[in-house]
Each structure stands twice: as structure tokens, then as C-alpha cells.
Tab-separated table of C-alpha atoms in Angstrom:
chain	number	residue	atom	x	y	z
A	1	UNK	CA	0.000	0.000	0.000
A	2	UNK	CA	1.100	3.623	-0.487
A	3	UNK	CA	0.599	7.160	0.631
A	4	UNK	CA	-1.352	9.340	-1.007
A	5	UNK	CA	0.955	12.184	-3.110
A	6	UNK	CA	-0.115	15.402	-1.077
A	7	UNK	CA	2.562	16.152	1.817
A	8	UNK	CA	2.426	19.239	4.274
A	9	UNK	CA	5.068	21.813	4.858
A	10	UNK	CA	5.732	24.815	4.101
A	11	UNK	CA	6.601	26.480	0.289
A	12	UNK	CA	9.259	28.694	1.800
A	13	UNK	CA	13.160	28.527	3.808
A	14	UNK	CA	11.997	26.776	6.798
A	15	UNK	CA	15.164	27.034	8.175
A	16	UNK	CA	15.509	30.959	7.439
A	17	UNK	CA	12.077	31.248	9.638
A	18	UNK	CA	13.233	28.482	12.324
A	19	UNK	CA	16.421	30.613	12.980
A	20	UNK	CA	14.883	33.457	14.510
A	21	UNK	CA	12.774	31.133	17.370
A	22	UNK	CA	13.726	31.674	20.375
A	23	UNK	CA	12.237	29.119	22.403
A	24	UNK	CA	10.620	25.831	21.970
A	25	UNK	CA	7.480	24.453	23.726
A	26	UNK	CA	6.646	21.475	25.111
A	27	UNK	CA	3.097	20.085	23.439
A	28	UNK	CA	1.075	18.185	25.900
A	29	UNK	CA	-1.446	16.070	24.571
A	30	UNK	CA	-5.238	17.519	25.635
A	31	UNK	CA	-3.638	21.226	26.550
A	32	UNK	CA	-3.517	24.230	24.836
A	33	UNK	CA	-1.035	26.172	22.990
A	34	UNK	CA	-3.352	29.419	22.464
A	35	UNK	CA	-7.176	29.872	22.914
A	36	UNK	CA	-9.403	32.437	21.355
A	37	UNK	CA	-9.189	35.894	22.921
A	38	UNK	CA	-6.017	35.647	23.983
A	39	UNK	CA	-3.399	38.384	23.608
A	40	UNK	CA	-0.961	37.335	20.419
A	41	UNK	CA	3.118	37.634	21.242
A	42	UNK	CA	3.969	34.879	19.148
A	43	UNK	CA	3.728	32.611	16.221
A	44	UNK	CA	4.455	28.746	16.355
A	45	UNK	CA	5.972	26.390	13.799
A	46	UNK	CA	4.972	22.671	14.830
A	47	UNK	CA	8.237	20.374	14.753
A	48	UNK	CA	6.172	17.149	16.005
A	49	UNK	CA	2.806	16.016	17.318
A	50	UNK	CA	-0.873	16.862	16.129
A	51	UNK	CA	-2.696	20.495	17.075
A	52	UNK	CA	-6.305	20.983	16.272
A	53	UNK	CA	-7.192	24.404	15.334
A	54	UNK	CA	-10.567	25.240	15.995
A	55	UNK	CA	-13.272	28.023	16.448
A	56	UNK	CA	-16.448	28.227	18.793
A	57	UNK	CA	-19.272	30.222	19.021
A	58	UNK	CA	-21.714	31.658	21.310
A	59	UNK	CA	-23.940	28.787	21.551
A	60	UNK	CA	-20.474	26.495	22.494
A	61	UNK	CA	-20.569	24.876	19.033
A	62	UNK	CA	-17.657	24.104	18.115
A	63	UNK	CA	-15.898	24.193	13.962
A	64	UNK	CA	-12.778	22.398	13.494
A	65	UNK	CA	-10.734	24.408	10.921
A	66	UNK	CA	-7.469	22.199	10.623
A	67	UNK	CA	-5.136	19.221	11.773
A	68	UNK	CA	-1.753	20.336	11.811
A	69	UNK	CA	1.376	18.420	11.808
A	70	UNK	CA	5.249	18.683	11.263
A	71	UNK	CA	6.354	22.207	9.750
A	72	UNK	CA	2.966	23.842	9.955
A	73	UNK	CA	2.589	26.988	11.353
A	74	UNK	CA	-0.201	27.945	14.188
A	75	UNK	CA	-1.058	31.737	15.131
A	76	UNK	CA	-0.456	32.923	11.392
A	77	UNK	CA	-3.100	35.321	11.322
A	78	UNK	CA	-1.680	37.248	13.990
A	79	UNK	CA	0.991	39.115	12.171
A	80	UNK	CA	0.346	43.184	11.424
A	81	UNK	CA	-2.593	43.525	13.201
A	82	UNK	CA	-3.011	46.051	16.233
A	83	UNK	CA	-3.610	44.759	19.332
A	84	UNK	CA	-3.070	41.014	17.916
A	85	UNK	CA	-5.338	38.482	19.866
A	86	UNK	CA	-5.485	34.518	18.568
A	87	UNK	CA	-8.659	33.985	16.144
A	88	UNK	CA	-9.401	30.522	16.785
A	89	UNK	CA	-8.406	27.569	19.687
A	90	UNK	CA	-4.985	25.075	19.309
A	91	UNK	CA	-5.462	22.122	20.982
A	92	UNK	CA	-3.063	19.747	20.926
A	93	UNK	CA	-4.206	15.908	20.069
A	94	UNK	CA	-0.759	14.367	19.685
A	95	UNK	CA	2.309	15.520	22.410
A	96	UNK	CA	4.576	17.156	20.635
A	97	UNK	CA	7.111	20.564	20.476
A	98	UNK	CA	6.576	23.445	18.511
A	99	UNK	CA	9.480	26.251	18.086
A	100	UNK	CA	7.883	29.419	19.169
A	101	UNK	CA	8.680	32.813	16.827
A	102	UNK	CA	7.872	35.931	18.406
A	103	UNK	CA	5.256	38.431	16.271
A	104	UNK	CA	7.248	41.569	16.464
A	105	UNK	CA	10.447	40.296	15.899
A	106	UNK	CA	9.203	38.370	12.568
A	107	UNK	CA	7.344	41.244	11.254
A	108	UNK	CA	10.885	43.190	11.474
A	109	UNK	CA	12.627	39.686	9.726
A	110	UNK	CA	9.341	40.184	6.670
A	111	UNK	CA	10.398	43.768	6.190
A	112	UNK	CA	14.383	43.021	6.056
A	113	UNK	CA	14.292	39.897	4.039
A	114	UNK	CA	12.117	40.443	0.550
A	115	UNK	CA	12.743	36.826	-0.127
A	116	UNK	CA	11.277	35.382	2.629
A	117	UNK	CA	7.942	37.919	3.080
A	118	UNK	CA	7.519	37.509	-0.691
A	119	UNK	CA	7.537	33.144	0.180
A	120	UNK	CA	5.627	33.871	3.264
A	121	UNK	CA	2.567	35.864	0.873
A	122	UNK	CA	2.763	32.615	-1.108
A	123	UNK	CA	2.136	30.636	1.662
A	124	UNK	CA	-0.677	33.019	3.086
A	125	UNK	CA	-2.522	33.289	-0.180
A	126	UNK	CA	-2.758	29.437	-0.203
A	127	UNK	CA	-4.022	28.785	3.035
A	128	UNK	CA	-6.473	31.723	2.124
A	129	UNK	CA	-7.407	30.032	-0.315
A	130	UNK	CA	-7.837	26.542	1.752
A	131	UNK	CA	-9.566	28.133	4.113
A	132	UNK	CA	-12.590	29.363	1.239
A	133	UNK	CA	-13.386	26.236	-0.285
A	134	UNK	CA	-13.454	24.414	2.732
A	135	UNK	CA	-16.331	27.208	4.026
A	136	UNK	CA	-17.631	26.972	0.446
A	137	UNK	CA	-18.325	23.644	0.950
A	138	UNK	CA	-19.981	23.900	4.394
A	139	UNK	CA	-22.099	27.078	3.039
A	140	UNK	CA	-23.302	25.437	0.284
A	141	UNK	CA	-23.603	21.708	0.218
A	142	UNK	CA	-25.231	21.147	3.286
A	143	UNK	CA	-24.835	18.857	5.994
A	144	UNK	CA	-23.994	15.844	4.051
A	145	UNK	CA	-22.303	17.898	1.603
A	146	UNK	CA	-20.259	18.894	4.508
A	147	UNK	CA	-19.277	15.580	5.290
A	148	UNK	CA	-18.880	14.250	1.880
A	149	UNK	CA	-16.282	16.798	1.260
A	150	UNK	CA	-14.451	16.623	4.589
A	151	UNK	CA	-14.197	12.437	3.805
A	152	UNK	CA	-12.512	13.696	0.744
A	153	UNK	CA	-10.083	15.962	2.302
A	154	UNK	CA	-9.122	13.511	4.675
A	155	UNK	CA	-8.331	11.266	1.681
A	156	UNK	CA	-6.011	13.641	0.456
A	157	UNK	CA	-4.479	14.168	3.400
A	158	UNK	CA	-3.544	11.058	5.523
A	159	UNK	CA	-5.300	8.360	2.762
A	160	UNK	CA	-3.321	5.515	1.823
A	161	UNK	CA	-4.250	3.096	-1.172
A	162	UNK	CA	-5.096	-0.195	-0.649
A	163	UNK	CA	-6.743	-2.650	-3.169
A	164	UNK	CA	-9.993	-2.049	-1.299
A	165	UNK	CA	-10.237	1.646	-1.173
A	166	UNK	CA	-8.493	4.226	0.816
A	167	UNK	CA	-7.510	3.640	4.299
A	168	UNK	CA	-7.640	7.324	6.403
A	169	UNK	CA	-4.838	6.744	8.721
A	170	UNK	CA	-6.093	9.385	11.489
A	171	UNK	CA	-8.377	8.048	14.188
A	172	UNK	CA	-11.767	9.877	13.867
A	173	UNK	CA	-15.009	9.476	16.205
A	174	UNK	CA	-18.203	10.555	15.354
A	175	UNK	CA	-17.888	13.978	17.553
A	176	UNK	CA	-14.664	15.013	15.791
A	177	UNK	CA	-16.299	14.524	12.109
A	178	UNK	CA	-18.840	16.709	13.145
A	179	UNK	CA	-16.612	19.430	14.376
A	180	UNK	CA	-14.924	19.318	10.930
A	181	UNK	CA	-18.483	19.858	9.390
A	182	UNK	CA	-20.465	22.170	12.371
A	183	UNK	CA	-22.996	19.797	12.542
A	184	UNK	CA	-24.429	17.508	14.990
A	185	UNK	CA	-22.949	14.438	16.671
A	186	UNK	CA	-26.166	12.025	15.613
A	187	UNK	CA	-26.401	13.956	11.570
A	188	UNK	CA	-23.061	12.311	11.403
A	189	UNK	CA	-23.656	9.314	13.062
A	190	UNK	CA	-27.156	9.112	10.263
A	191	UNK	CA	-25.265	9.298	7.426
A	192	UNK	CA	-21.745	7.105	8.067
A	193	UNK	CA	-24.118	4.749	8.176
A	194	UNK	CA	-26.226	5.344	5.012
A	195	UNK	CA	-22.805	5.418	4.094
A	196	UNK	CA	-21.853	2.057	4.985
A	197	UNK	CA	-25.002	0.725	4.037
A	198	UNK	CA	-24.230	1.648	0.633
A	199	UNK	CA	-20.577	0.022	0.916
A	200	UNK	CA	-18.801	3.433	0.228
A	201	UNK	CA	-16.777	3.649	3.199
A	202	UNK	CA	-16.139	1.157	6.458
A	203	UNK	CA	-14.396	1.856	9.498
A	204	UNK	CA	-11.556	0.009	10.992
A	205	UNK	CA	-10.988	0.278	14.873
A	206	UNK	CA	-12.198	4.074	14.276
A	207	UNK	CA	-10.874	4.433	11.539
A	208	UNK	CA	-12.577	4.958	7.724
A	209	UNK	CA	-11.990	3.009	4.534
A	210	UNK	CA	-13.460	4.878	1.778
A	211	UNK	CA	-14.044	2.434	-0.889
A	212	UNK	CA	-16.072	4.705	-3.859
A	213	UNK	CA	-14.417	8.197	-3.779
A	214	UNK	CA	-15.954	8.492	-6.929
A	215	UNK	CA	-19.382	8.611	-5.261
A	216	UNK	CA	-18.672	11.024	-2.587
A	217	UNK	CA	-17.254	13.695	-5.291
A	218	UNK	CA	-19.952	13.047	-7.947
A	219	UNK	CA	-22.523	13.799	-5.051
A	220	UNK	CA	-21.242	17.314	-4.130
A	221	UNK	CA	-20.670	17.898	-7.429
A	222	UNK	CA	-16.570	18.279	-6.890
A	223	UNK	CA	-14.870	20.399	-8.747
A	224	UNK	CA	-11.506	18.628	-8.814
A	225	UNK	CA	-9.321	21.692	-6.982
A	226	UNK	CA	-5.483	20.853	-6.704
A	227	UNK	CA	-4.688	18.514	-3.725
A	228	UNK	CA	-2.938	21.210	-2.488
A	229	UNK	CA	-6.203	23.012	-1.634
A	230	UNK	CA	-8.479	20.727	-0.983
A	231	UNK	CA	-7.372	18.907	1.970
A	232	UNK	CA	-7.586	18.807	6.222
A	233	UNK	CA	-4.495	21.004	6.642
């Protein structure tokens, strides 16, 4: 069996960014790195484990935005703002450390170094543009629609081929596939198993085997984006 092509990381000198951390931080599975509200003094760049980032609203809903992993960076969105405060939640799933990069001292590395801010726009304007489609696809295909396309993305994202179909190698529960499409615990629950019914996925020890891709894009009429795009990350 094999991985599927799409890897994460980032498009620009890693190392050039990871020079100018200054600390690193232990990542303590169930913890926090950041929560939502809180004042912004830094910028992370994950070097191992798994950090949920996340949003909740008044009603204590919660919408899972992304799985990160090695070489992501967390607290992006904090950079050139006044009064920077963390937009969304990072919780971390997997222990881990993440090299920490403090905001004003990187905005003063952006101005100095044209290379990197011009590889660090690149990298913004794609997870912009990550961001869109996944919110596209929550606005405007509905519930199932929602989960249809976040089966996909997992698929590109940790799916590896097997003869059968492809095997999602993240462990999922019902809860944290509804996060990923803000929806209900028991919608989800409903439809996995009109799912399974239908033999297009299965799940293995929690996690999912999709067996007919084919059928989950055809029904939210997928528009093929670049793997790069449309995936989890």
C-alpha cells in the first residue's frame, strides 16, 4: 500500500524562519497552545505532534478548521494587526514541540528579508485560499455535503491506497467529524451509516476506509481543486 501524493510543509526557507525562534514548547497532549481571545506575542511552527485548530461560538458549538502536523505553522493570522489576539483555539491531540517565533520580531525579519515575506505571501494566499473552499463547501452543500467533502479531504491528506479503497490513517469518532463539518454528533452518526449501508466507506478500529471516492465527489458535485487546496491542513 502507499501514501497518497499530497505532503504538508511549508513552500518557503523553513530554516531561514526556524532561525529566529527563540524558544521551543513542550506540546502536551489535551492542553492548549493558544485559545481564542487571547493576547498574540507569538507565532508557532509545529516540529512534532498533532494540534487541532478550531473556532467556537456563542452557543459552544464548536468548527474544526485544521489538523496540523510537522512544519505547519499555528497563530499565522496574527501578524500586522493592532492589538493582535489569537482567532481561533490550538489544541493539541498528539504531544509534541513546537518552536515558538515571536510576532514583532518576525514582522521586522518580513520587512528586512524580501525573499522570505515575498515566500511567506505565497504561503498566506494558499491557506487563504484553503480556508474558502473548505467554508464553500460547508455554506453550500449542506450537511452531508459537509461531510462528503471533509471524507474527501481527509483522503487527500492522511489516505493511503489499498486494493480495497483508501484507508484514512487518522483516528476519527463521530464527535470530531462533526466538528470538521459544524454539525451535529447524531447527523453524522445518520449518514456514516447510510454510508456504509451503501458500501462506500467502512471503518476500521475508528478508523474509515473509503471504498467509492468516486461517489462522494460526484454527489457534491466536486470540482476537482489541486490537492494542495483541498485537503484537512
Amino acid at each position: 500500500m502507499s501514501k497518497q501524493q499530497y505532503t504538508t510543509g511549508l513552500s518557503y526557507d523553513l530554516g531561514e524562519l526556524l532561525k529566529n525562534s527563540y524558544r521551543k514548547v513542550k506540546l502536551k497532549k489535551g492542553t492548549f497552545l493558544f485559545q481564542e481571545g487571547q493576547e498574540a506575542k507569538e507565532m508557532y511552527v509545529l516540529l512534532s505532534g498533532k494540534v487541532q485548530i478550531s473556532k467556537m461560538n456563542a452557543e459552544g458549538k464548536e468548527l474544526t478548521l485544521r489538523l496540523c502536523s510537522d512544519n505547519d505553522i499555528v497563530g499565522e493570522l496574527t501578524l500586522f494587526t493592532v492589538d493582535p489576539r489569537y482567532l481561533f483555539n490550538a489544541k493539541v491531540l498528539e504531544t509534541g514541540e513546537a518552536a515558538a517565533i515571536n510576532i514583532d520580531d518576525l514582522e521586522r525579519i518580513l520587512f528586512n528579508n524580501s525573499k522570505l515575506a515575498y515566500e511567506y505571501m505565497k504561503w498566506m494566499n494558499d491557506h487563504i485560499r484553503k480556508t474558502i473552499t473548505k467554508f464553500r463547501d460547508l455554506v453550500l452543500n449542506g450537511k452531508k455535503g459537509a461531510l462528503y467533502s471533509t471524507l474527501i479531504r481527509l483522503c487527500n491528506s492522511y489516505g493511503v491506497l489499498r486494493q480495497d479503497g483508501i484507508f484514512i490513517d487518522v483516528p476519527l469518532t463521530n464527535q470530531d467529524l462533526a466538528n470538521y463539518c459544524g454539525t451535529a454528533r447524531e447527523s453524522v452518526s445518520r449518514m456514516l451509516g447510510e454510508l456504509r449501508d451503501e458500501g462506500v466507506i467502512s471503518v476500521e478500529r475508528k478508523k474509515i476506509v473509503v471504498h467509492n471516492l468516486s461517489y462522494l465527489k460526484t454527489e457534491i458535485d466536486c470540482e476537482n481543486c489541486p490537492i494542495e487546496y483541498c485537503n484537512i491542513e
